[in-house]
Amino acid sequence: MKTILAGTCLAIGLLAAVLLLTGSDSPPLAGEKTEIAMRNVGYRVLLAAGDSSSRVLPVTKVDNNIYLIRFENPLTFTTDTLVKVIHEALAPGINAKIIPSAYVVNVMECTGNLVVYSYQKAGTEENTLVPCKGRDQPVGCYAIKITFERSILLAGGKWKLGGLALTCLVLAGFIYLRKAPAANNEQKQPATLSIGQFAFDLRNGVLMHKDEIIDLTAKEAKILTLFAKQPNMVLERDKLMKEVWEDEGVIVGRSLDMFVSKLRKKLQADHNVKITNVHGKGYKLEVS
């Protein structure tokens, strides 16, 4: 009986999802495809700035609907050109059913994260807000943060099936998960780990604190990953050094202390997070 109920709800949920995706002008974000679209934005911004050789750094997914685009080298831009380039890169004709048509763009300085330019692209022209047209920005290190407005996804008559679809999908998933063997409950590593007020992007090796992006070296990211997966637990020095340096063949104890010291400085923004030394044993990431 449970299997029949779960199957029926799953079918209803999938049917409703198909109707929603095919009938809405503002489909939900689509994971990897959205990240590809973000890289396309960065690539076009570089071309518009006359740069065809430097790289667009890995795109950071700050939140479910917020993406951060960073660049390898400093650049310059004209506000009108930037708006046009991003609009064309995210045009519905190119990205149909991938990303919403309404978003807010903030161009920030890499240091201090001060917003030097911003505008809003709404679903309709009369609600679109583009200030400071025709301004040239000096050469500098900039990052582009794009926030997609997802609240509109629940508006309109074609989304009235959303509640039924969600209820059925949750019910079906609950039933199937209860029946699944323990081995199937193992999930992939999360893309982001929470450390107090920080969000640790495992894929790109960066810490995010509010609007601040803190870059980590490969070693720092590896050490912090070990700490973040076992917060408030003592990690022995020997285990840490083996995990981080075993592939290099040479392990230097002072190197661990140096990297821990650097991580402490980068975690200072949240006073509830600290790495403490446990005498004679190792280190512990304390998150209160």
Short mmCIF file of N, CA, C and O in Angstrom, two decimals, residues 165-269:
data_model
loop_
_atom_site.label_atom_id
_atom_site.label_comp_id
_atom_site.label_asym_id
_atom_site.label_seq_id
_atom_site.Cartn_x
_atom_site.Cartn_y
_atom_site.Cartn_z
N ALA A 165 2.47 19.33 -5.48
CA ALA A 165 3.68 18.66 -5.97
C ALA A 165 4.68 18.49 -4.85
O ALA A 165 5.26 17.41 -4.67
N LEU A 166 4.90 19.55 -4.06
CA LEU A 166 5.87 19.47 -2.99
C LEU A 166 5.47 18.46 -1.94
O LEU A 166 6.27 17.64 -1.48
N THR A 167 4.19 18.47 -1.55
CA THR A 167 3.71 17.53 -0.54
C THR A 167 3.89 16.09 -0.99
O THR A 167 4.36 15.22 -0.24
N CYS A 168 3.51 15.82 -2.24
CA CYS A 168 3.61 14.46 -2.75
C CYS A 168 5.06 14.00 -2.88
O CYS A 168 5.39 12.86 -2.57
N LEU A 169 5.91 14.89 -3.37
CA LEU A 169 7.31 14.51 -3.53
C LEU A 169 7.97 14.24 -2.18
O LEU A 169 8.75 13.30 -2.03
N VAL A 170 7.64 15.06 -1.17
CA VAL A 170 8.19 14.83 0.16
C VAL A 170 7.70 13.52 0.74
O VAL A 170 8.48 12.74 1.31
N LEU A 171 6.40 13.24 0.57
CA LEU A 171 5.84 11.98 1.08
C LEU A 171 6.47 10.78 0.39
O LEU A 171 6.86 9.80 1.03
N ALA A 172 6.59 10.86 -0.93
CA ALA A 172 7.19 9.75 -1.68
C ALA A 172 8.64 9.54 -1.26
O ALA A 172 9.09 8.40 -1.05
N GLY A 173 9.37 10.62 -1.13
CA GLY A 173 10.77 10.51 -0.73
C GLY A 173 10.91 9.92 0.65
O GLY A 173 11.79 9.08 0.90
N PHE A 174 10.02 10.31 1.59
CA PHE A 174 10.07 9.79 2.95
C PHE A 174 9.84 8.28 2.97
O PHE A 174 10.54 7.52 3.64
N ILE A 175 8.85 7.84 2.20
CA ILE A 175 8.54 6.41 2.18
C ILE A 175 9.68 5.60 1.58
O ILE A 175 10.11 4.56 2.11
N TYR A 176 10.22 6.09 0.45
CA TYR A 176 11.30 5.35 -0.20
C TYR A 176 12.57 5.35 0.63
O TYR A 176 13.30 4.37 0.66
N LEU A 177 12.85 6.46 1.31
CA LEU A 177 14.05 6.52 2.13
C LEU A 177 13.97 5.56 3.31
O LEU A 177 14.97 4.98 3.72
N ARG A 178 12.79 5.37 3.86
CA ARG A 178 12.62 4.45 4.97
C ARG A 178 12.85 3.02 4.54
O ARG A 178 13.29 2.17 5.31
N LYS A 179 12.56 2.73 3.26
CA LYS A 179 12.71 1.37 2.76
C LYS A 179 14.11 1.12 2.22
O LYS A 179 14.52 -0.03 2.06
N ALA A 180 14.84 2.17 1.91
CA ALA A 180 16.15 1.99 1.28
C ALA A 180 17.14 1.42 2.27
O ALA A 180 17.09 1.70 3.47
N PRO A 181 18.08 0.58 1.82
CA PRO A 181 19.12 0.05 2.70
C PRO A 181 20.05 1.15 3.16
O PRO A 181 20.14 2.21 2.56
N ALA A 182 20.76 0.87 4.24
CA ALA A 182 21.63 1.88 4.83
C ALA A 182 22.68 2.38 3.86
O ALA A 182 23.06 3.54 3.86
N ALA A 183 23.15 1.49 2.99
CA ALA A 183 24.20 1.88 2.04
C ALA A 183 23.73 2.98 1.11
O ALA A 183 24.51 3.82 0.66
N ASN A 184 22.42 2.99 0.80
CA ASN A 184 21.89 3.99 -0.12
C ASN A 184 21.71 5.35 0.54
O ASN A 184 21.42 6.33 -0.12
N ASN A 185 21.84 5.39 1.87
CA ASN A 185 21.66 6.66 2.58
C ASN A 185 22.94 7.50 2.57
O ASN A 185 22.94 8.64 3.03
N GLU A 186 24.03 6.91 2.10
CA GLU A 186 25.27 7.66 2.02
C GLU A 186 25.18 8.68 0.90
O GLU A 186 24.92 8.35 -0.24
N GLN A 187 25.38 9.92 1.24
CA GLN A 187 25.27 10.99 0.26
C GLN A 187 26.65 11.51 -0.11
O GLN A 187 27.63 11.27 0.57
N LYS A 188 26.70 12.20 -1.21
CA LYS A 188 27.95 12.78 -1.65
C LYS A 188 28.39 13.87 -0.67
O LYS A 188 27.59 14.40 0.08
N GLN A 189 29.66 14.16 -0.70
CA GLN A 189 30.17 15.22 0.15
C GLN A 189 29.45 16.53 -0.17
O GLN A 189 29.25 16.86 -1.33
N PRO A 190 29.04 17.30 0.85
CA PRO A 190 28.39 18.58 0.59
C PRO A 190 29.34 19.55 -0.09
O PRO A 190 30.56 19.48 0.10
N ALA A 191 28.79 20.46 -0.87
CA ALA A 191 29.62 21.46 -1.56
C ALA A 191 30.09 22.53 -0.59
O ALA A 191 31.13 23.15 -0.78
N THR A 192 29.31 22.76 0.49
CA THR A 192 29.63 23.82 1.45
C THR A 192 29.43 23.31 2.87
O THR A 192 28.46 22.60 3.15
N LEU A 193 30.34 23.65 3.75
CA LEU A 193 30.22 23.33 5.17
C LEU A 193 30.09 24.62 5.96
O LEU A 193 30.72 25.62 5.65
N SER A 194 29.25 24.60 6.98
CA SER A 194 29.06 25.77 7.85
C SER A 194 30.04 25.69 9.01
O SER A 194 30.14 24.65 9.68
N ILE A 195 30.74 26.78 9.27
CA ILE A 195 31.64 26.89 10.42
C ILE A 195 31.28 28.19 11.12
O ILE A 195 31.76 29.27 10.76
N GLY A 196 30.40 28.11 12.10
CA GLY A 196 29.92 29.32 12.75
C GLY A 196 29.24 30.22 11.74
O GLY A 196 28.31 29.81 11.05
N GLN A 197 29.72 31.48 11.62
CA GLN A 197 29.16 32.42 10.66
C GLN A 197 29.77 32.25 9.27
O GLN A 197 29.36 32.93 8.33
N PHE A 198 30.75 31.37 9.14
CA PHE A 198 31.42 31.15 7.86
C PHE A 198 30.71 30.07 7.04
O PHE A 198 30.12 29.14 7.60
N ALA A 199 30.82 30.20 5.72
CA ALA A 199 30.46 29.12 4.80
C ALA A 199 31.74 28.72 4.09
O ALA A 199 32.41 29.55 3.48
N PHE A 200 32.10 27.45 4.20
CA PHE A 200 33.35 26.95 3.64
C PHE A 200 33.04 26.23 2.33
O PHE A 200 32.44 25.17 2.33
N ASP A 201 33.44 26.84 1.22
CA ASP A 201 33.25 26.27 -0.12
C ASP A 201 34.34 25.24 -0.37
O ASP A 201 35.49 25.58 -0.65
N LEU A 202 33.99 23.95 -0.26
CA LEU A 202 34.98 22.88 -0.40
C LEU A 202 35.51 22.79 -1.82
O LEU A 202 36.69 22.50 -2.04
N ARG A 203 34.65 23.02 -2.79
CA ARG A 203 35.04 22.86 -4.19
C ARG A 203 36.09 23.88 -4.61
O ARG A 203 37.07 23.57 -5.27
N ASN A 204 35.89 25.13 -4.19
CA ASN A 204 36.79 26.21 -4.64
C ASN A 204 37.81 26.61 -3.58
O ASN A 204 38.67 27.45 -3.83
N GLY A 205 37.72 26.01 -2.38
CA GLY A 205 38.69 26.30 -1.35
C GLY A 205 38.67 27.73 -0.86
O GLY A 205 39.72 28.37 -0.72
N VAL A 206 37.45 28.28 -0.60
CA VAL A 206 37.35 29.65 -0.11
C VAL A 206 36.40 29.68 1.08
O VAL A 206 35.47 28.87 1.19
N LEU A 207 36.64 30.64 1.98
CA LEU A 207 35.75 30.92 3.10
C LEU A 207 34.89 32.12 2.75
O LEU A 207 35.38 33.08 2.14
N MET A 208 33.62 32.06 3.12
CA MET A 208 32.73 33.20 2.88
C MET A 208 32.15 33.65 4.21
O MET A 208 31.59 32.84 4.95
N HIS A 209 32.31 34.93 4.50
CA HIS A 209 31.77 35.51 5.73
C HIS A 209 30.97 36.74 5.35
O HIS A 209 31.53 37.76 4.97
N LYS A 210 29.65 36.61 5.40
CA LYS A 210 28.75 37.66 4.92
C LYS A 210 29.06 37.92 3.44
O LYS A 210 28.92 37.03 2.62
N ASP A 211 29.51 39.12 3.08
CA ASP A 211 29.85 39.41 1.69
C ASP A 211 31.34 39.30 1.41
O ASP A 211 31.80 39.61 0.31
N GLU A 212 32.11 38.85 2.39
CA GLU A 212 33.57 38.78 2.23
C GLU A 212 33.99 37.39 1.74
O GLU A 212 33.52 36.36 2.24
N ILE A 213 34.88 37.36 0.77
CA ILE A 213 35.43 36.12 0.24
C ILE A 213 36.89 36.02 0.69
O ILE A 213 37.69 36.91 0.43
N ILE A 214 37.23 34.94 1.40
CA ILE A 214 38.57 34.75 1.94
C ILE A 214 39.20 33.56 1.23
O ILE A 214 38.77 32.42 1.39
N ASP A 215 40.23 33.82 0.44
CA ASP A 215 40.91 32.76 -0.29
C ASP A 215 41.80 31.93 0.64
O ASP A 215 42.42 32.46 1.57
N LEU A 216 41.85 30.64 0.37
CA LEU A 216 42.71 29.72 1.13
C LEU A 216 43.69 29.05 0.18
O LEU A 216 43.37 28.80 -0.98
N THR A 217 44.88 28.75 0.69
CA THR A 217 45.80 27.95 -0.09
C THR A 217 45.32 26.50 -0.08
O THR A 217 44.43 26.13 0.71
N ALA A 218 45.91 25.67 -0.93
CA ALA A 218 45.49 24.26 -1.00
C ALA A 218 45.68 23.56 0.34
O ALA A 218 44.83 22.79 0.79
N LYS A 219 46.81 23.83 0.99
CA LYS A 219 47.09 23.21 2.30
C LYS A 219 46.11 23.71 3.36
O LYS A 219 45.59 22.95 4.18
N GLU A 220 45.87 25.03 3.37
CA GLU A 220 44.92 25.59 4.34
C GLU A 220 43.54 24.97 4.16
O GLU A 220 42.86 24.62 5.14
N ALA A 221 43.11 24.84 2.91
CA ALA A 221 41.79 24.28 2.63
C ALA A 221 41.72 22.82 3.09
O ALA A 221 40.70 22.38 3.64
N LYS A 222 42.80 22.07 2.89
CA LYS A 222 42.80 20.65 3.27
C LYS A 222 42.74 20.50 4.78
O LYS A 222 42.01 19.66 5.32
N ILE A 223 43.51 21.33 5.50
CA ILE A 223 43.51 21.28 6.96
C ILE A 223 42.15 21.70 7.50
O ILE A 223 41.58 21.06 8.40
N LEU A 224 41.59 22.79 6.96
CA LEU A 224 40.31 23.28 7.44
C LEU A 224 39.20 22.27 7.16
O LEU A 224 38.25 22.13 7.94
N THR A 225 39.29 21.54 6.06
CA THR A 225 38.30 20.50 5.76
C THR A 225 38.30 19.43 6.84
O THR A 225 37.23 18.99 7.31
N LEU A 226 39.48 19.02 7.28
CA LEU A 226 39.57 18.01 8.34
C LEU A 226 38.96 18.54 9.63
O LEU A 226 38.23 17.82 10.32
N PHE A 227 39.25 19.80 9.96
CA PHE A 227 38.67 20.40 11.17
C PHE A 227 37.15 20.51 11.06
O PHE A 227 36.41 20.19 11.99
N ALA A 228 36.68 21.01 9.90
CA ALA A 228 35.25 21.30 9.74
C ALA A 228 34.40 20.05 9.79
O ALA A 228 33.23 20.09 10.19
N LYS A 229 34.95 18.92 9.37
CA LYS A 229 34.19 17.67 9.40
C LYS A 229 34.11 17.07 10.80
O LYS A 229 33.28 16.18 11.05
N GLN A 230 34.98 17.54 11.70
CA GLN A 230 34.96 17.05 13.08
C GLN A 230 35.10 18.21 14.06
O GLN A 230 36.09 18.30 14.78
N PRO A 231 34.12 19.13 14.06
CA PRO A 231 34.22 20.29 14.95
C PRO A 231 34.16 19.87 16.42
O PRO A 231 33.54 18.85 16.76
N ASN A 232 34.84 20.65 17.27
CA ASN A 232 34.85 20.42 18.72
C ASN A 232 35.43 19.06 19.10
O ASN A 232 35.12 18.52 20.17
N MET A 233 36.25 18.49 18.22
CA MET A 233 36.91 17.24 18.51
C MET A 233 38.42 17.41 18.33
O MET A 233 38.86 18.14 17.44
N VAL A 234 39.19 16.74 19.17
CA VAL A 234 40.65 16.85 19.10
C VAL A 234 41.16 16.01 17.93
O VAL A 234 40.83 14.83 17.82
N LEU A 235 41.95 16.65 17.06
CA LEU A 235 42.60 15.94 15.95
C LEU A 235 44.09 15.84 16.27
O LEU A 235 44.75 16.85 16.49
N GLU A 236 44.61 14.64 16.32
CA GLU A 236 46.00 14.44 16.68
C GLU A 236 46.93 15.01 15.62
O GLU A 236 46.64 14.97 14.42
N ARG A 237 48.07 15.52 16.09
CA ARG A 237 49.05 16.13 15.18
C ARG A 237 49.50 15.14 14.11
O ARG A 237 49.58 15.48 12.93
N ASP A 238 49.82 13.92 14.54
CA ASP A 238 50.32 12.93 13.59
C ASP A 238 49.30 12.64 12.50
O ASP A 238 49.65 12.49 11.32
N LYS A 239 48.02 12.56 12.89
CA LYS A 239 46.98 12.28 11.91
C LYS A 239 46.85 13.44 10.92
O LYS A 239 46.71 13.23 9.71
N LEU A 240 46.87 14.67 11.43
CA LEU A 240 46.76 15.84 10.56
C LEU A 240 47.91 15.89 9.55
O LEU A 240 47.70 16.11 8.36
N MET A 241 49.13 15.67 10.05
CA MET A 241 50.29 15.74 9.16
C MET A 241 50.27 14.63 8.12
O MET A 241 50.61 14.84 6.95
N LYS A 242 49.82 13.45 8.53
CA LYS A 242 49.76 12.34 7.58
C LYS A 242 48.72 12.62 6.50
O LYS A 242 48.96 12.38 5.31
N GLU A 243 47.56 13.12 6.89
CA GLU A 243 46.48 13.39 5.93
C GLU A 243 46.89 14.47 4.92
O GLU A 243 46.53 14.39 3.74
N VAL A 244 47.64 15.47 5.37
CA VAL A 244 47.93 16.63 4.52
C VAL A 244 49.21 16.45 3.72
O VAL A 244 49.29 16.84 2.56
N TRP A 245 50.22 15.81 4.35
CA TRP A 245 51.54 15.78 3.70
C TRP A 245 52.01 14.39 3.26
O TRP A 245 53.10 14.26 2.73
N GLU A 246 51.21 13.35 3.46
CA GLU A 246 51.72 12.00 3.19
C GLU A 246 52.09 11.80 1.71
O GLU A 246 52.98 11.01 1.39
N ASP A 247 51.40 12.51 0.80
CA ASP A 247 51.71 12.35 -0.63
C ASP A 247 53.04 12.99 -1.01
O ASP A 247 53.59 12.70 -2.08
N GLU A 248 53.56 13.86 -0.18
CA GLU A 248 54.79 14.57 -0.51
C GLU A 248 56.04 13.85 0.00
O GLU A 248 57.15 14.19 -0.39
N GLY A 249 55.85 12.86 0.87
CA GLY A 249 56.98 12.07 1.34
C GLY A 249 57.75 12.69 2.48
O GLY A 249 58.39 11.99 3.24
N VAL A 250 57.72 14.01 2.63
CA VAL A 250 58.46 14.70 3.69
C VAL A 250 57.46 15.46 4.56
O VAL A 250 56.67 16.25 4.06
N ILE A 251 57.49 15.20 5.85
CA ILE A 251 56.57 15.84 6.78
C ILE A 251 57.37 16.70 7.74
O ILE A 251 58.27 16.22 8.41
N VAL A 252 57.05 17.99 7.79
CA VAL A 252 57.73 18.93 8.69
C VAL A 252 56.71 19.42 9.71
O VAL A 252 55.71 20.06 9.35
N GLY A 253 56.97 19.13 10.99
CA GLY A 253 56.01 19.45 12.03
C GLY A 253 55.69 20.92 12.13
O GLY A 253 54.55 21.32 12.36
N ARG A 254 56.70 21.77 11.93
CA ARG A 254 56.48 23.21 12.04
C ARG A 254 55.57 23.73 10.94
O ARG A 254 54.93 24.77 11.10
N SER A 255 55.51 23.03 9.82
CA SER A 255 54.62 23.46 8.73
C SER A 255 53.17 23.44 9.18
O SER A 255 52.40 24.35 8.87
N LEU A 256 52.79 22.42 9.92
CA LEU A 256 51.42 22.34 10.42
C LEU A 256 51.11 23.53 11.32
O LEU A 256 50.06 24.17 11.20
N ASP A 257 52.03 23.85 12.23
CA ASP A 257 51.81 24.98 13.14
C ASP A 257 51.66 26.28 12.36
O ASP A 257 50.83 27.14 12.72
N MET A 258 52.44 26.43 11.30
CA MET A 258 52.39 27.66 10.50
C MET A 258 51.03 27.80 9.82
O MET A 258 50.41 28.87 9.85
N PHE A 259 50.54 26.71 9.22
CA PHE A 259 49.25 26.78 8.52
C PHE A 259 48.09 26.96 9.49
O PHE A 259 47.12 27.65 9.18
N VAL A 260 48.19 26.35 10.66
CA VAL A 260 47.14 26.55 11.68
C VAL A 260 47.11 28.01 12.11
O VAL A 260 46.04 28.60 12.29
N SER A 261 48.29 28.62 12.26
CA SER A 261 48.36 30.03 12.63
C SER A 261 47.70 30.91 11.57
O SER A 261 46.95 31.86 11.90
N LYS A 262 47.93 30.60 10.30
CA LYS A 262 47.31 31.37 9.22
C LYS A 262 45.78 31.20 9.22
O LYS A 262 45.04 32.17 8.99
N LEU A 263 45.33 29.98 9.48
CA LEU A 263 43.88 29.75 9.53
C LEU A 263 43.24 30.52 10.68
O LEU A 263 42.12 31.03 10.55
N ARG A 264 43.93 30.57 11.80
CA ARG A 264 43.39 31.31 12.95
C ARG A 264 43.11 32.77 12.57
O ARG A 264 42.07 33.33 12.93
N LYS A 265 44.05 33.37 11.85
CA LYS A 265 43.87 34.77 11.45
C LYS A 265 42.69 34.92 10.51
O LYS A 265 41.95 35.91 10.58
N LYS A 266 42.48 33.96 9.63
CA LYS A 266 41.40 34.06 8.65
C LYS A 266 40.04 33.76 9.27
O LYS A 266 39.00 34.05 8.67
N LEU A 267 40.03 33.18 10.47
CA LEU A 267 38.77 32.88 11.16
C LEU A 267 38.44 33.91 12.22
O LEU A 267 37.46 33.76 12.95
N GLN A 268 39.24 34.98 12.31
CA GLN A 268 39.05 35.96 13.38
C GLN A 268 37.74 36.73 13.27
O GLN A 268 37.28 37.31 14.26
N ALA A 269 37.12 36.76 12.09
CA ALA A 269 35.89 37.55 11.91
C ALA A 269 34.75 37.03 12.78
O ALA A 269 33.83 37.77 13.09
#
